[in-house]
XYZ file of C-alpha atoms in Angstrom:
195
model
C 17.057 -67.625 42.900
C 19.685 -69.556 41.623
C 20.479 -71.220 44.787
C 16.876 -72.309 45.203
C 16.534 -73.560 41.661
C 19.775 -75.127 41.232
C 21.047 -76.297 44.634
C 23.579 -78.741 42.984
C 25.691 -77.611 40.061
C 28.436 -80.205 39.024
C 31.419 -79.371 36.861
C 34.393 -81.764 35.674
C 37.252 -79.417 35.430
C 39.714 -82.116 33.899
C 39.859 -85.757 33.711
C 43.395 -86.726 32.666
C 45.876 -84.110 33.317
C 49.377 -85.095 34.053
C 50.514 -84.683 37.830
C 52.998 -85.929 40.290
C 52.092 -87.654 43.384
C 53.772 -88.712 46.603
C 52.356 -91.320 48.773
C 53.538 -92.323 52.133
C 52.166 -95.072 54.519
C 54.095 -96.906 57.148
C 57.584 -97.690 55.929
C 56.861 -97.242 52.177
C 56.927 -94.163 50.053
C 56.004 -93.876 46.536
C 56.622 -90.846 44.377
C 55.695 -90.631 40.522
C 53.678 -89.426 37.833
C 49.704 -89.663 37.936
C 46.691 -88.573 35.904
C 44.797 -86.086 37.764
C 40.974 -85.610 37.852
C 39.645 -82.384 39.368
C 35.775 -81.620 39.563
C 33.784 -79.207 41.535
C 30.157 -79.147 43.141
C 29.007 -75.740 43.192
C 25.752 -75.360 45.526
C 24.542 -75.920 48.741
C 23.494 -79.784 48.585
C 24.226 -82.920 46.780
C 21.256 -84.655 44.965
C 18.946 -86.612 47.104
C 20.560 -89.907 45.715
C 23.151 -90.421 43.148
C 25.658 -92.772 41.419
C 29.240 -92.119 40.328
C 31.591 -93.789 38.202
C 35.356 -92.666 37.042
C 37.952 -94.756 35.393
C 41.006 -94.180 33.260
C 43.564 -96.129 31.261
C 46.401 -95.021 29.124
C 44.124 -93.750 26.324
C 40.532 -93.371 27.861
C 38.871 -91.647 30.472
C 35.308 -92.013 31.805
C 33.416 -90.103 34.236
C 29.546 -90.544 34.808
C 27.254 -89.522 37.537
C 23.481 -89.564 37.718
C 20.822 -89.202 40.443
C 17.810 -87.733 41.822
C 18.253 -83.709 41.443
C 15.943 -81.463 43.429
C 15.069 -78.315 41.366
C 12.789 -76.100 43.126
C 9.720 -78.194 43.755
C 10.440 -80.880 41.176
C 12.695 -83.815 41.421
C 14.122 -85.421 38.329
C 16.367 -88.209 37.443
C 19.481 -86.778 35.337
C 22.581 -88.316 34.270
C 26.059 -86.579 32.787
C 28.765 -88.734 31.160
C 31.971 -88.008 29.566
C 33.998 -90.579 27.506
C 36.990 -89.747 25.968
C 38.937 -92.371 23.795
C 41.822 -91.695 21.586
C 41.195 -88.015 21.637
C 37.348 -88.255 20.655
C 35.096 -86.999 23.494
C 31.469 -88.561 23.677
C 29.350 -86.221 26.181
C 25.956 -87.423 27.449
C 23.314 -85.527 29.461
C 19.973 -86.263 29.988
C 19.054 -82.587 30.079
C 19.334 -82.572 26.442
C 16.316 -84.044 24.978
C 18.500 -85.913 22.398
C 19.883 -87.961 25.236
C 18.203 -90.679 27.383
C 19.726 -93.170 30.073
C 18.420 -96.058 31.473
C 19.765 -97.303 34.988
C 19.758 -100.826 36.990
C 21.727 -100.478 40.113
C 22.111 -102.279 43.574
C 24.084 -100.520 46.232
C 26.498 -102.832 48.471
C 24.766 -104.559 50.916
C 24.929 -107.529 53.455
C 28.198 -108.954 51.566
C 26.601 -108.392 48.123
C 28.734 -106.398 45.699
C 27.526 -102.760 44.515
C 26.458 -102.878 40.865
C 25.614 -100.428 38.522
C 24.605 -100.488 34.697
C 23.817 -97.345 32.662
C 22.923 -97.213 29.035
C 23.231 -94.040 27.265
C 21.497 -93.199 24.136
C 22.198 -90.039 21.898
C 21.415 -88.820 18.617
C 24.817 -86.915 17.554
C 25.393 -85.479 13.945
C 22.770 -87.681 12.446
C 23.725 -90.813 13.982
C 22.853 -92.876 17.184
C 25.514 -93.221 19.801
C 25.240 -95.588 22.658
C 27.548 -96.129 25.634
C 26.838 -98.839 28.116
C 28.522 -99.018 31.224
C 28.459 -102.236 33.859
C 30.166 -101.718 36.977
C 30.777 -103.941 39.786
C 32.804 -103.911 43.230
C 32.984 -106.164 46.037
C 30.866 -105.052 49.486
C 34.245 -105.136 51.354
C 35.998 -102.631 49.430
C 33.217 -99.782 49.869
C 34.103 -97.097 52.489
C 32.100 -96.533 55.545
C 29.486 -93.687 54.990
C 31.183 -90.465 54.012
C 30.077 -87.043 55.089
C 28.135 -85.087 52.174
C 26.603 -81.654 51.913
C 22.784 -81.573 52.561
C 20.383 -78.917 52.853
C 20.688 -78.948 56.767
C 24.489 -79.100 56.737
C 27.290 -81.772 56.560
C 25.736 -85.544 57.281
C 26.789 -89.215 56.701
C 23.512 -90.740 57.045
C 22.996 -91.950 54.876
C 25.962 -90.184 53.303
C 28.073 -91.979 50.479
C 30.048 -95.213 49.943
C 32.847 -95.407 47.641
C 35.008 -98.150 46.520
C 38.297 -97.664 44.224
C 38.611 -101.281 43.453
C 35.514 -101.353 40.739
C 35.600 -103.235 37.602
C 33.794 -101.079 34.541
C 33.114 -102.403 31.061
C 32.536 -99.739 28.823
C 30.847 -100.626 25.165
C 30.594 -97.673 22.646
C 28.765 -98.241 19.432
C 27.503 -96.335 16.586
C 24.395 -97.182 15.026
C 24.612 -100.745 16.445
C 28.120 -101.465 15.534
C 30.602 -101.435 18.650
C 33.694 -99.175 18.000
C 35.187 -99.439 21.537
C 34.822 -101.720 24.166
C 37.157 -102.075 27.239
C 37.340 -102.892 30.857
C 38.705 -100.740 33.705
C 40.182 -102.308 36.690
C 40.828 -100.106 39.789
C 38.011 -97.772 38.750
C 35.659 -95.535 41.354
C 32.076 -96.486 42.094
C 30.099 -94.404 44.561
C 26.555 -94.761 45.729
C 25.070 -91.888 47.661
C 21.939 -90.519 49.657
C 18.617 -92.557 49.507
C 16.181 -93.114 46.786
């Protein structure tokens, strides 16, 4: 029954674990330290449509994903977000009735950039926390459609398109007062599926 009720189960394992990387291309080789992000998608299919952002800098990590999740006979728009700054974690998930998310998005198309704006609000320990994300990436930086798991097997029509050259501005506030604001460059932005 779980597979029918929850065909997609998403879990972030870690967002900033130290790691090492070896990258080779052409005559160039790079070896060094890296920050590792690990996640898992358990289940038989991705959501019908989704958006994904991932970014990091020296003290902050961000991962947010949302989309049209099919749960049995119902399709619902759901968002999950984890924002960690200076060791403090802000978590948002719209399956919690104390949390809301509003989205404005435009996938990359016809030389237009891909854009995504999401505003999360959550009552947390007697205060209202808000996190506003604004992401953009040039159309030319997005991949060709990638294969994704669907209910009928892997397919790339429509698949997903990813950019690793996005700019993401994050503004965190408590009771309307900004407590953190920063812009990540070289972030990940993905548009998948179809609305």
